[in-house]
mmCIF file of C-alpha atoms in Angstrom:
data_model
loop_
_atom_site.group_PDB
_atom_site.id
_atom_site.type_symbol
_atom_site.label_atom_id
_atom_site.label_comp_id
_atom_site.label_asym_id
_atom_site.label_seq_id
_atom_site.Cartn_x
_atom_site.Cartn_y
_atom_site.Cartn_z
ATOM 1 C CA VAL A 653 -43.232 7.727 -27.731
ATOM 2 C CA ARG A 654 -46.341 9.922 -27.948
ATOM 3 C CA ASP A 655 -48.580 6.981 -27.031
ATOM 4 C CA ILE A 656 -46.723 5.969 -23.861
ATOM 5 C CA LYS A 657 -48.567 6.899 -20.671
ATOM 6 C CA ILE A 658 -47.143 7.582 -17.220
ATOM 7 C CA ILE A 659 -49.039 4.636 -15.733
ATOM 8 C CA GLU A 660 -47.354 2.279 -18.234
ATOM 9 C CA VAL A 661 -43.922 3.574 -17.282
ATOM 10 C CA LEU A 662 -44.649 3.200 -13.560
ATOM 11 C CA GLU A 663 -45.939 -0.357 -13.973
ATOM 12 C CA ASN A 664 -42.846 -1.406 -15.894
ATOM 13 C CA LEU A 665 -40.438 0.295 -13.483
ATOM 14 C CA ASN A 666 -42.137 -1.350 -10.509
ATOM 15 C CA ASN A 667 -41.726 -4.759 -12.158
ATOM 16 C CA ILE A 668 -37.939 -4.368 -12.072
ATOM 17 C CA LYS A 669 -36.852 -5.928 -8.787
ATOM 18 C CA ALA A 670 -33.203 -4.821 -8.691
ATOM 19 C CA GLU A 671 -32.967 -1.252 -7.373
ATOM 20 C CA ARG A 672 -29.967 -0.260 -9.474
ATOM 21 C CA GLN A 673 -31.474 -1.704 -12.676
ATOM 22 C CA ARG A 674 -34.721 0.145 -11.967
ATOM 23 C CA GLN A 675 -32.769 3.357 -11.547
ATOM 24 C CA LYS A 676 -30.861 2.822 -14.805
ATOM 25 C CA ALA A 677 -34.119 2.111 -16.667
ATOM 26 C CA TYR A 678 -35.532 5.387 -15.351
ATOM 27 C CA GLU A 679 -32.447 7.320 -16.477
ATOM 28 C CA PHE A 680 -32.611 5.713 -19.924
ATOM 29 C CA LEU A 681 -36.307 6.545 -20.357
ATOM 30 C CA TYR A 682 -35.750 10.086 -19.122
ATOM 31 C CA MET A 683 -33.067 10.577 -21.773
ATOM 32 C CA ILE A 684 -35.360 9.229 -24.533
ATOM 33 C CA PHE A 685 -38.292 11.455 -23.600
ATOM 34 C CA GLU A 686 -36.047 14.490 -23.164
ATOM 35 C CA LYS A 687 -34.629 14.052 -26.665
ATOM 36 C CA ALA A 688 -38.154 13.598 -27.983
ATOM 37 C CA ARG A 689 -39.194 16.849 -26.286
ATOM 38 C CA ILE A 690 -36.192 18.772 -27.639
ATOM 39 C CA ASN A 691 -36.990 17.550 -31.148
ATOM 40 C CA ASP A 692 -40.691 18.449 -30.788
ATOM 41 C CA TYR A 693 -41.986 14.875 -30.959
ATOM 42 C CA VAL A 694 -43.729 15.358 -27.610
ATOM 43 C CA GLU A 695 -44.763 18.471 -25.714
ATOM 44 C CA LYS A 696 -43.202 17.477 -22.424
ATOM 45 C CA ASN A 697 -40.979 14.894 -20.800
ATOM 46 C CA ILE A 698 -43.414 12.731 -18.826
ATOM 47 C CA MET A 699 -40.508 11.278 -16.830
ATOM 48 C CA ALA A 700 -40.183 14.645 -15.083
ATOM 49 C CA ASN A 701 -43.436 13.786 -13.296
ATOM 50 C CA ILE A 702 -42.049 10.507 -11.953
ATOM 51 C CA ASP A 703 -39.743 10.412 -8.939
ATOM 52 C CA LYS A 704 -36.386 8.855 -9.723
ATOM 53 C CA PRO A 705 -36.155 5.403 -8.073
ATOM 54 C CA LYS A 706 -33.782 5.331 -5.160
ATOM 55 C CA HIS A 707 -30.834 3.024 -4.986
ATOM 56 C CA LYS A 708 -29.490 2.200 -1.554
ATOM 57 C CA LYS A 709 -25.757 1.981 -1.922
ATOM 58 C CA LYS A 710 -24.149 -0.915 -0.090
ATOM 59 C CA ASN A 711 -21.225 0.340 1.918
ATOM 60 C CA SER A 712 -17.965 -1.535 1.790
ATOM 61 C CA GLN A 713 -16.358 -2.865 4.951
ATOM 62 C CA PRO A 714 -12.630 -3.124 5.628
ATOM 63 C CA LEU A 715 -11.496 -6.612 6.526
ATOM 64 C CA THR A 716 -10.229 -7.436 9.966
ATOM 65 C CA LYS A 717 -6.596 -8.458 9.968
ATOM 66 C CA GLU A 718 -7.628 -12.031 10.716
ATOM 67 C CA VAL A 719 -9.963 -12.245 7.708
ATOM 68 C CA GLU A 720 -7.408 -10.416 5.610
ATOM 69 C CA GLN A 721 -4.795 -13.051 6.358
ATOM 70 C CA ARG A 722 -7.210 -15.874 5.557
ATOM 71 C CA LEU A 723 -7.933 -14.197 2.233
ATOM 72 C CA ILE A 724 -4.257 -13.876 1.326
ATOM 73 C CA GLU A 725 -3.655 -17.539 2.066
ATOM 74 C CA ALA A 726 -6.760 -18.604 0.113
ATOM 75 C CA CYS A 727 -5.737 -16.584 -2.956
ATOM 76 C CA ASP A 728 -2.798 -18.972 -3.412
ATOM 77 C CA LYS A 729 -5.242 -21.822 -3.938
ATOM 78 C CA VAL A 730 -7.866 -20.349 -6.291
ATOM 79 C CA LEU A 731 -7.884 -19.286 -9.909
ATOM 80 C CA HIS A 732 -7.650 -15.500 -10.310
ATOM 81 C CA GLY A 733 -6.517 -15.071 -6.714
ATOM 82 C CA ASP A 734 -3.747 -12.783 -8.011
ATOM 83 C CA TYR A 735 -6.378 -10.335 -9.224
ATOM 84 C CA LEU A 736 -7.926 -10.090 -5.761
ATOM 85 C CA LEU A 737 -4.534 -9.529 -4.182
ATOM 86 C CA VAL A 738 -3.646 -6.713 -6.583
ATOM 87 C CA CYS A 739 -6.972 -5.044 -5.755
ATOM 88 C CA LEU A 740 -6.115 -5.401 -2.084
ATOM 89 C CA TYR A 741 -2.479 -4.306 -2.283
ATOM 90 C CA GLN A 742 -3.169 -1.286 -4.525
ATOM 91 C CA GLY A 743 -6.665 -0.193 -3.450
ATOM 92 C CA LEU A 744 -8.005 -0.438 -6.989
ATOM 93 C CA ARG A 745 -11.602 -0.436 -8.146
ATOM 94 C CA LYS A 746 -12.842 -3.648 -9.783
ATOM 95 C CA GLY A 747 -12.853 -2.286 -13.342
ATOM 96 C CA GLU A 748 -9.541 -0.475 -12.931
ATOM 97 C CA CYS A 749 -7.715 -3.654 -11.988
ATOM 98 C CA LEU A 750 -9.369 -5.680 -14.751
ATOM 99 C CA ALA A 751 -8.265 -3.066 -17.311
ATOM 100 C CA ILE A 752 -4.548 -3.105 -16.484
ATOM 101 C CA THR A 753 -2.446 -4.106 -19.478
ATOM 102 C CA THR A 754 1.229 -4.964 -19.561
ATOM 103 C CA ASP A 755 1.852 -1.569 -21.175
ATOM 104 C CA ASP A 756 0.441 0.119 -18.062
ATOM 105 C CA VAL A 757 3.050 -1.467 -15.787
ATOM 106 C CA ASN A 758 6.493 0.112 -15.524
ATOM 107 C CA PHE A 759 8.810 -2.275 -13.709
ATOM 108 C CA GLU A 760 11.762 0.153 -13.860
ATOM 109 C CA ASN A 761 9.950 3.029 -12.175
ATOM 110 C CA ASN A 762 7.682 0.747 -10.133
ATOM 111 C CA THR A 763 4.488 2.464 -11.270
ATOM 112 C CA ILE A 764 1.113 1.472 -12.699
ATOM 113 C CA SER A 765 -0.847 3.752 -15.004
ATOM 114 C CA ILE A 766 -4.591 3.757 -14.312
ATOM 115 C CA ASN A 767 -6.188 5.235 -17.419
ATOM 116 C CA LYS A 768 -9.192 3.050 -18.277
ATOM 117 C CA SER A 769 -11.678 0.608 -16.833
ATOM 118 C CA ILE A 770 -13.576 -2.540 -17.805
ATOM 119 C CA ASN A 771 -17.351 -2.242 -17.853
ATOM 120 C CA ASP A 772 -20.062 -4.847 -17.224
ATOM 121 C CA ARG A 773 -19.850 -5.944 -20.875
ATOM 122 C CA ASN A 774 -16.160 -6.787 -20.390
ATOM 123 C CA GLN A 775 -15.132 -3.915 -22.668
ATOM 124 C CA PHE A 776 -12.671 -1.078 -22.171
ATOM 125 C CA ASP A 777 -14.307 2.070 -20.849
ATOM 126 C CA THR A 778 -13.318 5.339 -19.220
ATOM 127 C CA THR A 779 -12.401 5.551 -15.554
ATOM 128 C CA LYS A 780 -14.956 6.673 -12.983
ATOM 129 C CA ASN A 781 -13.926 10.354 -13.095
ATOM 130 C CA GLU A 782 -11.049 12.678 -13.894
ATOM 131 C CA GLN A 783 -9.296 12.010 -10.576
ATOM 132 C CA SER A 784 -9.303 8.299 -11.348
ATOM 133 C CA ASN A 785 -6.785 8.781 -14.175
ATOM 134 C CA ARG A 786 -3.518 8.549 -12.336
ATOM 135 C CA ILE A 787 -0.078 6.971 -12.112
ATOM 136 C CA ILE A 788 0.319 5.121 -8.847
ATOM 137 C CA PRO A 789 3.285 3.483 -7.128
ATOM 138 C CA MET A 790 3.519 -0.258 -7.621
ATOM 139 C CA PHE A 791 4.106 -1.622 -4.143
ATOM 140 C CA ASP A 792 6.539 -4.455 -3.529
ATOM 141 C CA ARG A 793 3.886 -7.153 -2.960
ATOM 142 C CA THR A 794 2.145 -6.195 -6.183
ATOM 143 C CA LYS A 795 5.398 -6.258 -8.136
ATOM 144 C CA GLN A 796 6.091 -9.828 -7.011
ATOM 145 C CA ILE A 797 2.733 -10.836 -8.488
ATOM 146 C CA LEU A 798 2.852 -8.833 -11.717
ATOM 147 C CA LEU A 799 6.355 -10.001 -12.613
ATOM 148 C CA ARG A 800 4.779 -13.372 -13.354
ATOM 149 C CA TYR A 801 2.716 -11.690 -16.092
ATOM 150 C CA LYS A 802 5.530 -9.594 -17.533
ATOM 151 C CA ASP A 803 5.553 -11.379 -20.904
ATOM 152 C CA LYS A 804 1.791 -11.495 -21.311
ATOM 153 C CA GLN A 805 0.238 -9.372 -24.057
ATOM 154 C CA GLY A 806 -2.740 -7.077 -23.471
ATOM 155 C CA ARG A 807 -4.834 -7.311 -20.321
ATOM 156 C CA ILE A 808 -3.159 -8.972 -17.367
ATOM 157 C CA PHE A 809 -6.456 -10.152 -15.887
ATOM 158 C CA ASN A 810 -8.416 -10.945 -19.023
ATOM 159 C CA PHE A 811 -11.794 -12.160 -17.758
ATOM 160 C CA GLY A 812 -15.230 -10.724 -17.059
ATOM 161 C CA SER A 813 -17.681 -10.369 -14.206
ATOM 162 C CA LYS A 814 -19.120 -13.900 -14.376
ATOM 163 C CA ILE A 815 -15.735 -15.558 -13.977
ATOM 164 C CA LEU A 816 -14.823 -13.075 -11.265
ATOM 165 C CA GLN A 817 -18.003 -13.832 -9.323
ATOM 166 C CA LYS A 818 -17.243 -17.552 -9.540
ATOM 167 C CA ALA A 819 -13.765 -16.960 -8.101
ATOM 168 C CA LEU A 820 -15.257 -14.775 -5.394
ATOM 169 C CA ARG A 821 -17.739 -17.485 -4.375
ATOM 170 C CA GLU A 822 -14.906 -19.977 -4.025
ATOM 171 C CA ILE A 823 -12.869 -17.535 -1.973
ATOM 172 C CA ASN A 824 -15.817 -16.816 0.319
ATOM 173 C CA THR A 825 -16.338 -20.526 0.890
ATOM 174 C CA ARG A 826 -12.688 -20.959 1.841
ATOM 175 C CA ILE A 827 -12.494 -17.989 4.195
ATOM 176 C CA ALA A 828 -16.049 -18.305 5.586
ATOM 177 C CA TYR A 829 -16.823 -14.685 4.796
ATOM 178 C CA HIS A 830 -19.024 -12.642 2.454
ATOM 179 C CA LEU A 831 -16.332 -10.672 0.650
ATOM 180 C CA LYS A 832 -17.200 -7.967 -1.873
ATOM 181 C CA ILE A 833 -14.598 -6.603 -4.286
ATOM 182 C CA LYS A 834 -15.048 -3.078 -2.941
ATOM 183 C CA ASP A 835 -14.099 -4.374 0.538
ATOM 184 C CA LEU A 836 -10.542 -4.810 -0.740
ATOM 185 C CA ARG A 837 -10.274 -1.126 -1.634
ATOM 186 C CA SER A 838 -11.761 -0.151 1.716
ATOM 187 C CA THR A 839 -9.225 -2.383 3.478
ATOM 188 C CA PHE A 840 -6.320 -0.760 1.620
ATOM 189 C CA ILE A 841 -7.478 2.729 2.596
ATOM 190 C CA THR A 842 -8.030 1.667 6.205
ATOM 191 C CA ARG A 843 -4.551 0.161 6.470
ATOM 192 C CA CYS A 844 -3.036 3.340 5.024
ATOM 193 C CA GLN A 845 -4.899 5.375 7.628
ATOM 194 C CA GLU A 846 -3.639 3.057 10.361
ATOM 195 C CA MET A 847 -0.090 3.819 9.172
ATOM 196 C CA ASN A 848 -0.837 7.551 9.489
ATOM 197 C CA ILE A 849 -0.193 8.123 5.794
ATOM 198 C CA PRO A 850 -1.548 11.618 5.028
ATOM 199 C CA GLU A 851 -4.958 11.882 3.442
ATOM 200 C CA PHE A 852 -3.671 13.679 0.353
ATOM 201 C CA ILE A 853 -1.215 10.840 -0.339
ATOM 202 C CA ILE A 854 -3.921 8.194 0.055
ATOM 203 C CA GLN A 855 -6.234 10.179 -2.220
ATOM 204 C CA SER A 856 -3.569 10.405 -4.908
ATOM 205 C CA TRP A 857 -3.083 6.629 -4.742
ATOM 206 C CA VAL A 858 -6.760 5.652 -4.898
ATOM 207 C CA GLY A 859 -7.998 8.434 -7.194
ATOM 208 C CA HIS A 860 -10.377 10.097 -4.758
ATOM 209 C CA THR A 861 -11.668 13.617 -5.201
ATOM 210 C CA ILE A 862 -10.000 15.981 -2.785
ATOM 211 C CA GLY A 863 -12.568 16.799 -0.133
ATOM 212 C CA SER A 864 -11.458 20.066 1.435
ATOM 213 C CA LYS A 865 -9.714 23.283 0.399
ATOM 214 C CA VAL A 866 -6.878 22.615 2.811
ATOM 215 C CA THR A 867 -6.346 19.099 1.508
ATOM 216 C CA LYS A 868 -6.562 20.305 -2.061
ATOM 217 C CA SER A 869 -3.954 22.995 -1.563
ATOM 218 C CA VAL A 870 -1.538 20.502 0.009
ATOM 219 C CA TYR A 871 -2.287 17.800 -2.545
ATOM 220 C CA THR A 872 -1.490 19.997 -5.522
ATOM 221 C CA LYS A 873 1.906 20.867 -4.052
ATOM 222 C CA TYR A 874 3.183 17.524 -2.776
ATOM 223 C CA ASN A 875 6.447 16.450 -4.338
ATOM 224 C CA ALA A 876 8.124 13.202 -5.353
ATOM 225 C CA GLN A 877 10.114 13.115 -2.118
ATOM 226 C CA ASP A 878 6.885 13.030 -0.086
ATOM 227 C CA ASN A 879 5.535 10.248 -2.269
ATOM 228 C CA THR A 880 8.701 8.132 -1.969
ATOM 229 C CA LYS A 881 8.725 8.557 1.810
ATOM 230 C CA TYR A 882 5.267 7.045 2.202
ATOM 231 C CA ILE A 883 5.836 4.356 -0.427
ATOM 232 C CA ASN A 884 8.739 3.149 1.739
ATOM 233 C CA ILE A 885 6.557 3.254 4.849
ATOM 234 C CA PHE A 886 3.937 1.165 3.074
ATOM 235 C CA ASN A 887 6.448 -1.359 1.742
ATOM 236 C CA ASN A 888 8.233 -1.764 5.077
ATOM 237 C CA THR A 889 5.187 -2.132 7.284
ATOM 238 C CA GLU A 890 3.911 -5.401 8.715
ATOM 239 C CA PHE A 891 0.999 -5.078 6.291
ATOM 240 C CA TYR A 892 0.710 -8.566 4.753
ATOM 241 C CA SER A 893 4.100 -9.500 6.214
ATOM 242 C CA ASN A 894 3.033 -13.125 6.597
ATOM 243 C CA SER A 895 2.054 -13.429 2.956
ATOM 244 C CA THR A 896 3.906 -15.869 0.753
ATOM 245 C CA HIS A 897 3.608 -13.446 -2.189
#
């Protein structure tokens, strides 16, 4: 560690083409040098003199209703299409949906417990943040799908990123679109907004941090009756009404 020079670090970081990987490498090196500094192996953390690489986040896009319908129809014809539909119908993050086990699904109360995630190594991990740990309503369309997995043990969607990407490529070919998993979550939120479901209800469903003091004060006081009211609105809307699921 003492022998590593700033120029060596910069050269290696610049050789990493992927922005997010470059950023992760920086964070990892910063942690190593900081621990070395704390333990008196080096006088200073040389990473503090290097600007953290920027990562341009790709924004998700909600699907148009036309593309959405093509997706729903295509999911009937591809392996792991059920996974994509559950992401769409529940507004789940990729890792959250992959981590759902049969024990997380309560068919009597029509709820799903979101309490873990699957990471890039296809292993159980924590959720994104504290707000992400939640119990959400299981909507009618989702229940129709998950009932088929009721007797399965462990993870309902037991596969990793490579298999998921393969399924996604097939879906994109069928629907002539460049779908990203995060687009499904964005579509769910957009449809909820179109139904005029209050922000604090949507946030409780998708595990978002409450953005304002007003929203926070309402969110912490909402009751089961409010929740049931908007669950019924969601289930009775024309949202996905043409789906065969």
